[in-house]
XYZ file of C-alpha atoms in Angstrom:
691
model
C 47.439 -81.724 -23.103
C 49.054 -78.389 -21.998
C 48.986 -76.905 -25.031
C 45.190 -77.710 -25.801
C 44.666 -76.344 -22.356
C 46.378 -72.860 -23.325
C 45.126 -72.587 -26.599
C 41.711 -73.264 -24.918
C 42.435 -69.999 -22.099
C 43.578 -68.165 -25.091
C 39.859 -68.579 -26.885
C 38.108 -67.784 -24.140
C 40.001 -64.632 -23.234
C 39.519 -63.306 -26.910
C 35.658 -64.274 -26.421
C 35.787 -62.272 -23.195
C 37.126 -59.222 -24.908
C 35.040 -59.384 -27.613
C 32.025 -59.448 -25.375
C 33.206 -56.791 -23.373
C 33.611 -54.534 -26.281
C 30.196 -55.512 -27.495
C 28.637 -54.255 -24.475
C 30.331 -51.152 -24.535
C 29.319 -50.422 -27.640
C 25.829 -51.462 -26.942
C 25.451 -49.080 -24.188
C 25.255 -45.975 -25.772
C 23.364 -47.505 -28.787
C 20.889 -48.685 -26.124
C 20.927 -45.059 -24.650
C 20.667 -43.504 -28.045
C 17.514 -45.279 -29.080
C 16.164 -44.538 -25.413
C 16.749 -41.038 -26.028
C 15.405 -41.140 -29.225
C 12.323 -43.292 -28.507
C 11.533 -41.462 -25.050
C 8.042 -39.790 -24.327
C 7.938 -36.074 -25.794
C 7.645 -33.757 -22.789
C 4.909 -32.395 -21.467
C 3.834 -29.099 -23.880
C 4.853 -26.172 -21.583
C 1.559 -24.241 -20.032
C 3.664 -21.473 -18.395
C 5.914 -19.076 -19.184
C 8.663 -17.154 -17.884
C 9.244 -13.768 -18.836
C 11.192 -10.370 -17.361
C 9.982 -7.355 -16.319
C 9.709 -6.145 -19.843
C 7.995 -9.525 -21.145
C 10.937 -10.781 -22.943
C 11.034 -14.707 -22.325
C 13.881 -15.908 -20.254
C 15.013 -18.630 -22.147
C 17.311 -21.772 -20.281
C 16.180 -20.473 -16.818
C 16.801 -23.387 -14.500
C 13.646 -23.818 -12.241
C 13.518 -25.759 -8.878
C 9.701 -26.257 -7.414
C 9.569 -26.499 -3.974
C 6.496 -28.131 -2.111
C 5.353 -25.507 0.585
C 3.546 -25.926 4.035
C 0.699 -23.608 4.020
C 1.540 -22.848 7.752
C 5.123 -21.813 6.940
C 6.813 -19.185 4.133
C 10.039 -21.020 4.485
C 11.629 -22.640 1.433
C 11.960 -26.135 2.036
C 15.860 -27.005 1.202
C 15.287 -30.205 -0.907
C 12.774 -29.598 -4.565
C 10.783 -32.144 -5.831
C 11.621 -31.403 -9.512
C 14.393 -29.714 -11.848
C 13.447 -28.439 -15.279
C 15.011 -25.836 -17.691
C 12.645 -23.347 -19.764
C 12.309 -23.816 -23.029
C 13.261 -20.798 -26.014
C 10.254 -19.020 -25.215
C 10.893 -19.577 -21.599
C 7.513 -21.531 -21.402
C 7.714 -25.064 -18.952
C 4.966 -27.655 -17.942
C 4.234 -27.029 -14.635
C 5.327 -29.251 -11.879
C 2.796 -30.158 -8.864
C 3.309 -32.196 -6.015
C 1.234 -35.523 -5.651
C -0.331 -33.960 -2.526
C -2.360 -30.593 -3.360
C -0.383 -27.908 -2.029
C 1.083 -24.436 -2.577
C 4.544 -24.236 -4.398
C 7.264 -22.111 -4.765
C 9.552 -21.497 -8.172
C 13.492 -20.603 -7.612
C 13.807 -19.716 -10.886
C 17.729 -18.759 -11.870
C 19.503 -17.558 -15.217
C 23.172 -16.707 -15.577
C 22.162 -13.343 -17.306
C 19.229 -12.722 -15.097
C 19.995 -13.676 -11.730
C 17.385 -15.861 -9.408
C 14.038 -15.074 -8.602
C 11.414 -16.645 -6.473
C 7.302 -17.112 -7.633
C 4.929 -17.974 -4.925
C 1.595 -19.827 -6.210
C -0.952 -20.515 -3.238
C -2.966 -24.021 -3.828
C -5.943 -21.344 -4.721
C -3.773 -19.640 -7.149
C -2.778 -23.131 -8.802
C -6.314 -24.211 -8.736
C -7.742 -20.813 -9.672
C -5.436 -20.916 -12.944
C -4.697 -17.221 -15.050
C -1.445 -17.175 -13.889
C 0.314 -19.090 -16.643
C 2.667 -15.585 -17.583
C 4.938 -15.390 -14.697
C 6.623 -12.058 -14.634
C 9.774 -11.412 -12.825
C 10.990 -8.543 -11.195
C 14.261 -9.026 -13.519
C 15.952 -7.054 -16.459
C 18.057 -7.778 -19.058
C 22.055 -6.878 -18.912
C 21.201 -4.868 -22.631
C 18.048 -3.450 -21.150
C 17.338 0.598 -20.524
C 15.915 -0.793 -17.420
C 18.972 -1.986 -16.120
C 20.091 1.635 -14.476
C 16.558 1.779 -13.119
C 17.043 -1.278 -10.898
C 18.046 -1.664 -7.628
C 20.868 -3.498 -6.785
C 23.626 -4.281 -4.246
C 24.474 -7.237 -2.376
C 23.232 -8.962 0.922
C 25.838 -9.954 3.496
C 25.926 -10.681 7.109
C 28.063 -8.744 10.023
C 31.515 -10.118 8.736
C 30.926 -8.565 5.217
C 30.312 -12.548 4.003
C 28.390 -12.806 1.376
C 24.687 -14.360 2.249
C 23.123 -16.414 -0.894
C 19.139 -17.101 -0.732
C 18.068 -14.285 0.784
C 14.691 -13.477 -0.393
C 13.796 -9.711 -1.448
C 10.554 -8.716 -1.571
C 9.663 -4.524 -2.901
C 6.177 -3.311 -2.682
C 6.306 0.045 -3.545
C 9.066 2.817 -4.851
C 9.093 6.362 -3.761
C 10.490 8.986 -6.637
C 12.457 11.942 -6.461
C 10.067 14.508 -4.306
C 8.371 11.608 -2.667
C 6.197 10.189 -5.444
C 4.560 6.783 -5.265
C 5.089 3.755 -7.513
C 2.978 0.952 -6.836
C 3.324 -2.643 -8.157
C 1.383 -4.555 -10.523
C 0.020 -7.819 -9.145
C 1.153 -10.164 -8.525
C 4.530 -9.177 -7.791
C 7.069 -11.781 -7.199
C 10.574 -11.427 -5.418
C 14.557 -11.266 -6.607
C 16.931 -13.463 -4.416
C 20.476 -13.311 -3.828
C 23.105 -15.149 -5.953
C 25.953 -17.099 -4.238
C 27.863 -13.957 -4.265
C 24.802 -11.857 -2.322
C 24.169 -10.067 -5.263
C 20.662 -9.453 -6.408
C 19.255 -6.554 -8.936
C 15.114 -6.229 -8.673
C 12.974 -3.674 -10.823
C 9.431 -2.967 -9.556
C 6.526 -4.195 -12.422
C 4.527 -1.017 -12.219
C 2.914 -0.681 -15.456
C 1.474 -3.959 -17.901
C 3.055 -5.192 -20.243
C 1.346 -2.195 -22.477
C 3.662 0.196 -20.914
C 6.276 -0.926 -24.119
C 3.228 0.596 -26.411
C 2.047 3.417 -27.403
C -1.148 2.935 -25.077
C -1.306 4.441 -22.063
C -1.615 1.947 -19.192
C -4.206 3.548 -16.676
C -2.355 2.146 -13.284
C -2.289 3.530 -9.587
C -0.325 7.351 -10.160
C 0.260 6.268 -13.465
C 0.174 9.802 -15.369
C 2.156 11.194 -12.763
C 5.957 10.143 -14.084
C 7.540 9.013 -17.350
C 7.296 5.147 -18.362
C 10.460 4.094 -16.651
C 11.037 4.611 -12.734
C 13.395 7.387 -12.566
C 17.198 7.803 -11.067
C 17.766 8.593 -7.592
C 14.487 7.137 -6.635
C 13.842 5.147 -3.476
C 12.647 1.166 -3.400
C 11.310 0.025 -0.599
C 12.718 -3.448 -0.063
C 11.695 -6.460 2.857
C 14.321 -8.597 3.405
C 13.826 -12.562 4.294
C 16.927 -14.617 5.234
C 17.576 -18.003 3.812
C 15.812 -20.875 5.510
C 17.144 -22.617 8.391
C 19.554 -19.465 8.704
C 20.607 -17.653 11.920
C 19.801 -14.160 10.747
C 17.475 -12.089 10.870
C 15.150 -10.233 8.704
C 15.029 -6.730 7.794
C 13.366 -3.602 5.938
C 14.922 -0.867 4.584
C 14.457 1.786 1.498
C 17.704 1.594 -0.840
C 18.319 4.238 -3.518
C 18.801 2.993 -7.308
C 21.925 5.258 -7.461
C 24.479 3.166 -6.491
C 25.033 -0.568 -4.774
C 23.709 -1.507 -2.022
C 24.857 -3.121 0.920
C 22.127 -4.779 2.907
C 23.473 -6.416 6.361
C 21.685 -9.149 7.865
C 22.206 -9.471 12.180
C 22.778 -12.085 13.492
C 19.997 -13.826 15.806
C 20.608 -14.113 19.431
C 18.381 -16.714 21.760
C 15.277 -18.627 21.180
C 12.054 -17.637 22.231
C 8.415 -18.789 21.660
C 5.680 -16.653 22.071
C 2.342 -16.942 23.849
C -0.985 -14.769 23.424
C -3.288 -13.840 25.890
C -7.020 -14.363 24.748
C -9.687 -12.065 25.568
C -11.619 -14.792 27.525
C -8.762 -15.361 29.904
C -6.018 -18.143 29.449
C -4.125 -18.128 26.136
C -4.894 -18.653 22.260
C -3.553 -22.185 21.683
C -6.398 -23.006 19.019
C -4.016 -23.162 15.643
C -6.956 -22.315 13.456
C -7.089 -19.246 15.517
C -3.065 -18.679 15.783
C -2.510 -18.435 12.091
C -4.289 -14.740 12.021
C -1.733 -13.920 14.346
C 1.097 -11.221 13.224
C 4.369 -10.182 15.162
C 6.436 -7.352 14.070
C 9.720 -6.135 15.052
C 9.869 -2.317 15.405
C 13.084 -1.803 13.635
C 15.327 1.667 14.880
C 17.956 3.608 14.002
C 18.229 5.000 10.504
C 15.879 2.574 8.798
C 13.010 2.653 11.208
C 10.656 0.262 9.990
C 8.265 -2.672 10.799
C 9.619 -5.980 10.015
C 7.423 -9.114 9.827
C 8.306 -11.865 12.116
C 7.962 -15.474 10.233
C 4.422 -17.070 10.459
C 6.496 -20.466 11.446
C 8.614 -18.612 14.041
C 5.170 -17.842 15.597
C 4.007 -21.074 15.598
C 6.896 -22.802 16.776
C 8.861 -20.535 18.137
C 12.717 -19.485 16.732
C 15.789 -17.105 16.959
C 14.949 -13.366 17.910
C 16.967 -10.058 17.911
C 16.943 -7.900 20.725
C 14.049 -5.043 20.606
C 10.755 -4.045 20.964
C 7.641 -6.455 19.414
C 4.443 -5.919 18.884
C 1.225 -8.614 18.173
C -2.071 -8.399 16.652
C -5.217 -10.730 15.495
C -7.169 -9.681 12.506
C -9.051 -13.178 10.897
C -11.418 -12.413 7.813
C -14.304 -11.258 9.685
C -12.374 -7.838 10.616
C -12.337 -9.168 14.648
C -8.908 -7.241 16.097
C -6.813 -8.200 18.938
C -3.852 -5.479 19.582
C -1.890 -6.612 22.342
C 0.811 -4.861 24.213
C 3.879 -4.466 22.953
C 6.796 -6.391 24.482
C 10.872 -5.708 24.705
C 12.962 -8.658 24.379
C 16.505 -8.189 25.761
C 19.291 -10.930 26.714
C 17.857 -11.524 29.815
C 14.424 -12.186 28.729
C 12.730 -15.695 29.184
C 12.932 -18.165 26.466
C 8.748 -17.689 26.652
C 7.682 -14.424 25.332
C 3.957 -13.122 26.559
C 1.537 -10.754 24.498
C -1.035 -9.508 27.555
C -3.791 -7.957 26.366
C -3.974 -4.328 27.445
C -6.103 -2.554 29.420
C -9.380 -0.748 28.259
C -8.529 2.580 26.786
C -10.998 5.605 28.286
C -11.611 8.595 26.517
C -12.976 11.168 28.099
C -14.457 14.275 26.925
C -17.859 16.921 26.834
C -19.756 17.594 24.187
C -21.116 21.427 23.608
C -23.788 23.491 21.564
C -21.389 25.470 19.839
C -23.384 28.486 19.440
C -23.799 28.757 23.322
C -21.377 27.179 24.764
C -23.655 25.066 27.102
C -23.614 21.056 27.216
C -25.227 18.686 25.019
C -26.897 16.014 26.675
C -27.918 12.775 25.056
C -25.488 13.417 22.170
C -23.466 10.451 20.557
C -19.785 9.976 20.228
C -18.062 6.931 18.624
C -14.927 5.420 18.055
C -14.025 5.379 14.696
C -11.979 2.173 12.321
C -12.932 2.851 8.908
C -14.582 4.423 6.634
C -17.924 4.757 4.851
C -19.960 7.241 3.178
C -20.445 9.692 6.188
C -24.270 11.023 4.790
C -26.033 11.650 7.982
C -28.301 14.095 5.882
C -30.100 10.064 4.652
C -30.865 9.502 8.069
C -34.884 9.541 8.618
C -36.510 11.298 11.495
C -38.219 7.787 12.404
C -34.367 6.285 12.302
C -33.625 9.163 14.224
C -35.775 8.941 17.179
C -35.109 5.170 16.883
C -31.640 6.001 18.236
C -32.116 8.215 20.186
C -34.331 5.533 22.239
C -30.869 3.817 23.032
C -29.396 3.466 26.171
C -26.421 5.191 27.234
C -24.213 2.846 25.673
C -25.546 2.023 21.710
C -26.252 -1.554 20.641
C -23.874 -1.798 17.625
C -25.572 -4.934 16.472
C -29.349 -3.309 17.123
C -31.779 -2.509 14.633
C -31.998 1.078 15.410
C -28.366 1.055 14.756
C -28.518 -0.425 11.621
C -28.771 2.751 9.508
C -25.998 4.398 10.843
C -23.761 1.739 10.396
C -24.031 2.332 6.534
C -22.218 5.260 6.636
C -20.106 4.954 9.569
C -17.561 2.086 11.216
C -17.935 2.395 14.352
C -16.620 -0.080 17.737
C -18.177 1.755 20.177
C -20.392 4.299 20.374
C -21.676 6.217 23.605
C -23.795 9.241 24.833
C -23.638 12.388 26.742
C -24.506 12.394 29.992
C -26.390 16.038 31.145
C -23.589 18.024 31.509
C -22.534 16.612 28.214
C -19.311 14.748 29.602
C -18.671 11.182 27.721
C -16.730 8.070 28.408
C -15.441 5.998 25.876
C -13.807 2.812 25.803
C -11.872 1.225 23.221
C -12.324 -2.231 23.316
C -9.050 -4.644 23.367
C -10.081 -5.930 20.012
C -10.260 -1.983 18.021
C -8.200 0.581 18.147
C -9.712 3.893 17.469
C -8.479 6.426 15.032
C -10.642 9.190 15.594
C -13.844 10.054 17.702
C -16.798 11.101 16.092
C -19.294 13.400 18.150
C -22.717 13.309 16.242
C -26.376 14.466 16.817
C -30.109 15.248 15.188
C -29.558 18.149 13.191
C -25.831 18.676 14.075
C -22.967 19.047 11.715
C -20.783 15.585 12.805
C -17.383 16.689 14.472
C -14.415 14.456 14.161
C -11.609 14.643 16.041
C -8.106 12.545 15.751
C -7.160 10.291 18.258
C -3.240 10.279 17.006
C -2.623 14.203 18.894
C -3.694 12.055 22.103
C -0.550 9.425 22.213
C 1.089 11.555 24.485
C -1.598 11.171 27.065
C -1.832 7.862 26.637
C 1.828 7.033 27.051
C 1.143 8.140 30.847
C -1.427 5.368 30.916
C -4.774 4.533 29.613
C -6.748 7.327 29.331
C -7.338 10.422 27.365
C -8.941 13.938 27.470
C -10.510 14.427 24.217
C -11.362 17.778 25.592
C -14.255 19.981 24.003
C -16.133 18.817 21.204
C -18.843 21.653 19.399
C -21.741 20.701 17.729
C -23.440 23.300 15.617
C -26.609 23.246 13.744
C -26.701 21.542 10.298
C -29.272 22.024 7.208
C -29.755 20.326 4.295
C -28.991 20.678 1.006
C -30.300 18.678 -1.986
C -27.313 18.276 -4.941
C -27.997 15.901 -8.035
C -24.360 15.569 -9.733
C -24.602 14.601 -13.645
C -21.472 12.585 -14.953
C -21.606 10.814 -18.265
C -20.118 7.284 -17.517
C -20.276 6.369 -21.124
C -16.777 7.721 -21.157
C -15.610 4.613 -19.742
C -14.165 7.215 -16.514
C -15.550 8.207 -12.790
C -15.008 10.649 -10.507
C -14.846 10.844 -6.624
C -16.735 13.946 -5.187
C -16.696 15.359 -2.404
C -18.479 18.792 -0.904
C -16.567 21.656 0.823
C -18.425 24.693 2.515
C -16.656 28.351 2.242
C -18.028 30.676 4.135
C -18.798 34.364 3.228
C -18.867 37.695 4.805
C -21.997 39.676 5.799
C -25.120 39.202 7.735
C -23.745 36.210 9.993
C -24.852 34.897 13.909
C -23.494 36.049 16.590
C -21.481 32.458 17.070
C -19.830 33.096 13.935
C -16.227 33.407 14.646
C -16.684 30.169 17.231
C -17.900 28.416 14.100
C -14.735 29.435 11.950
C -12.364 28.715 14.974
C -13.722 25.070 14.895
C -13.347 24.740 10.710
C -9.932 23.410 10.355
C -10.562 21.478 7.082
C -7.252 19.320 7.065
C -6.477 19.262 10.910
C -7.283 17.055 13.726
C -10.164 18.647 14.890
C -12.781 19.164 12.264
C -16.452 19.239 10.528
C -17.142 15.075 8.811
C -17.934 16.014 5.561
C -19.416 13.654 3.273
C -16.644 11.435 2.103
C -17.773 10.663 -1.448
C -21.179 11.307 -3.440
C -23.176 9.126 -5.901
C -22.937 10.089 -9.162
C -26.247 10.960 -11.002
C -28.448 10.557 -8.165
C -30.392 13.341 -6.152
C -29.122 13.384 -2.441
C -29.170 15.917 0.582
C -25.735 16.501 2.363
C -25.707 18.704 5.892
C -24.307 21.729 5.705
C -23.742 24.533 8.193
C -27.465 26.243 9.344
C -27.947 30.186 9.901
C -24.838 30.996 7.865
C -24.364 32.752 4.882
C -21.975 29.748 2.749
C -21.131 29.003 -0.844
C -21.230 25.458 -1.602
C -17.203 24.222 -3.377
C -17.655 20.670 -4.956
C -13.797 18.642 -5.376
C -12.708 15.861 -7.261
C -9.747 15.220 -5.297
C -8.338 11.977 -7.380
C -9.620 12.928 -10.882
C -7.906 16.178 -11.763
C -9.053 15.664 -15.118
C -12.576 16.365 -14.658
C -13.989 19.616 -12.653
C -17.034 20.143 -10.832
C -18.865 23.214 -12.571
C -18.665 25.087 -8.855
C -21.080 28.546 -8.499
C -20.833 31.284 -6.560
C -24.524 31.074 -5.343
C -24.733 31.404 -1.473
C -26.926 30.003 0.760
C -28.052 30.626 4.082
C -30.410 27.595 5.621
C -32.443 27.583 8.421
C -31.779 24.633 10.890
C -33.458 21.748 9.735
C -34.383 23.068 6.942
C -33.663 21.919 2.916
C -32.462 23.796 0.122
C -32.222 22.559 -3.645
C -28.570 22.915 -5.368
C -29.983 21.486 -8.282
C -27.904 19.728 -10.979
C -24.129 19.818 -10.663
C -21.917 19.297 -14.044
C -18.752 18.718 -14.802
C -16.179 20.108 -17.384
C -12.915 18.688 -18.693
C -9.856 20.202 -16.977
C -7.061 21.865 -19.204
C -4.184 19.697 -20.010
C -1.273 21.745 -18.968
C 2.782 20.604 -20.036
C 5.875 21.847 -18.992
C 9.200 20.739 -20.100
C 11.993 20.671 -17.438
C 15.817 21.386 -18.857
C 19.226 21.947 -17.484
C 21.653 24.718 -18.281
C 22.616 23.163 -21.280
C 18.738 23.118 -22.927
C 19.024 18.795 -22.731
C 15.447 17.254 -20.873
C 15.977 16.163 -17.051
C 13.914 13.439 -16.439
C 12.623 12.529 -12.855
C 12.482 15.980 -11.884
C 9.640 16.312 -9.286
C 7.108 18.636 -10.410
C 4.289 20.315 -8.587
C 1.133 22.398 -8.686
C 0.543 25.177 -5.969
C -3.263 24.608 -4.936
C -4.908 27.750 -3.928
C -8.094 28.363 -2.257
C -10.322 30.566 -0.080
C -9.063 28.544 3.156
C -6.143 26.634 1.548
C -2.754 27.120 -0.013
C -0.834 23.966 -0.644
C 1.302 21.761 -3.079
C -0.019 18.933 -4.894
C 1.345 15.232 -5.190
C 4.626 15.407 -7.321
C 4.845 14.839 -11.131
C 8.235 13.221 -12.003
C 9.449 14.367 -15.860
C 9.802 11.525 -18.143
C 12.523 11.134 -20.328
C 11.743 14.313 -22.606
C 11.850 16.331 -19.691
C 7.681 16.623 -19.879
C 5.236 16.466 -17.215
C 1.653 17.019 -17.227
C -1.125 18.923 -15.066
C -5.121 19.053 -14.976
C -6.134 22.393 -14.076
C -9.824 23.790 -13.684
C -10.298 25.781 -16.962
C -10.048 29.755 -16.611
C -7.654 29.026 -13.773
C -4.306 30.280 -13.165
C -0.979 29.451 -10.567
C 2.377 28.039 -10.149
C 3.970 25.085 -10.977
C 7.591 24.333 -9.619
C 9.986 21.804 -9.625
C 10.030 21.698 -5.699
C 12.709 19.374 -4.218
C 14.841 18.811 -0.866
C 17.913 16.585 -1.131
C 17.984 15.168 2.229
C 21.598 16.382 1.957
C 21.208 20.105 0.806
C 19.031 23.023 0.672
C 15.073 22.849 -0.595
C 15.262 24.677 -4.064
C 12.236 25.725 -5.610
C 12.033 26.268 -9.373
C 8.748 28.019 -10.656
C 6.400 28.747 -13.936
C 3.523 30.754 -13.753
C 0.221 29.000 -15.762
C -2.875 30.551 -17.030
C -5.344 27.918 -18.410
C -7.102 30.490 -20.611
C -3.770 31.609 -22.660
C -2.122 28.334 -22.145
C -1.334 27.344 -26.037
C -1.091 23.177 -25.809
C 1.543 23.110 -28.454
C 3.972 25.211 -26.665
C 4.662 23.343 -23.283
C 5.851 26.029 -20.546
C 9.446 25.898 -19.853
C 11.355 25.417 -16.497
C 15.196 25.678 -16.365
C 17.000 24.083 -13.792
C 20.756 25.061 -13.311
C 23.412 22.347 -12.968
C 23.619 21.819 -9.247
C 19.831 21.684 -9.449
C 20.122 18.998 -12.026
C 22.920 16.977 -9.999
C 20.409 17.086 -6.831
C 17.498 15.629 -8.670
C 19.680 12.951 -9.991
C 21.055 12.016 -7.016
C 24.349 13.344 -7.319
C 24.921 13.711 -3.441
C 24.323 10.400 -2.755
C 27.649 9.241 -4.361
């Protein structure tokens, strides 16, 4: 019996070992079968590319469900996937409809963040996500901004979001992004690299991309450019956001400050009490006024505005602006170490602007003139107001009803937040309501030239209290000149057109010198010209009456086309009208300049400007930065002559000018003009002074 029991136990152990071996063998077989029989992954419906349009394969994607009331990135993702060899992936959406964020990481590129609102997702059309990341083998690598995000102890900060809204080239040229514009993020070691997408992907073909300021530089962002960055700390950290400019010459170290203490915000209502309705509070923004070398207004996170959060000491401002344009600006507040936990933004007292409107020809007061506080720009052509419409407005009381029928025709030409009338002595008091902010005042009346006074120069007065004296505002008599601009729109182009008058010597009235003194075309006090004229439409414009003048039309944003101005002199009586006739346009002459160094090699990024000289104006144009071949071009008026120059003032060094003269009639398009820079000038343009 003992032997039989022993044999039985042996057989049982052997069977158990067999079963275990079988199970161990069966598990991988089952796993392999399950893997082989798994349902195929959903087909790719979105694709990730770098800034040049190359697919980013093998990128790790983390999906986060966003709270529409917050910009903070959640700590836990709801899905994780990897892009295929074409950078493709199937978009994963949360169970409940909402906006999402996708954190994208790839070892060779770094990390980026894409935010898609619920509206973006429902609308579609954003299946190709172009990131501000560059390949380590790209020629764009050296033009990108790069560096490290750290705390005040020099320790790396991972997960900071870095957004770039614009870049300034050498000489302060503007580079704007192509939207949608996504963010980069700092890696686990705090490092980041970002290149601003500023041209459509056609930039890598022979097609010329028409983008804002696109013809003012080469295809690549030049060296020695400054990226403006908005850096948001990782969610849940005790760091405060920062905004700053960083050059692309050397690595940057971005230091995030530690927040000091917790605070909550309160906002006074115009109707009394506080704004507590979440639907209204969502339209409120708060900004921190960053001081020091990197002065900037830094946005405070929406969740901090809503629920409170950690702040740093300093000055803060708050603004309400809803979808209808209604605006409230509260008084700024100072946060110190002794500030209470609850911070209240208070409604400021109404600002009152005082002044006196006089007849520019006699100096006598103008009673019943209109003075408006402007907050926006429209067509600005009061010559289109009919006599009947003037009569209706002149029947208004001392304070004009901006929503009334009498003011409606004027609202098509100006955006006013308040309009008052002058008293018998020409004096006025114009109150700026708390839900508005004037950038200028405009005095106007029938058959008078509107006169414009900027508010900014009055800031010193307003710092002493909520009152400012605008002084004396002159009104001079106006006449009408009818113009018919004719432009061939079949070219696919459009030009902006504005008129300017130039006074002629000769038989001028006795008050002519006073008119000249009031005529500061680009100053803080000036006559208000028509902002834009309609093409291929006959229209009147207001011009000075009783004086000798020529009219000059300009296309300030379209140098490629030039109005065919005439030397005809006009002198029209007050209230009368003359006919200019048709205004035609001629193409500008394309002048090319090649910038080289003393070795004859092209210099990229050199800021070249054109000196603009008119009867009453002498100014340099905005810069055009030379491309990789050292070339830059300008469109100049036919038969014009003048000067082009590399004009640059490095922050650490002396301003220099390297000029060349041009003559449009004698220019040979096969022989670009030449500007040769010295070795020191080349080094300055390339940012050697930064190293």
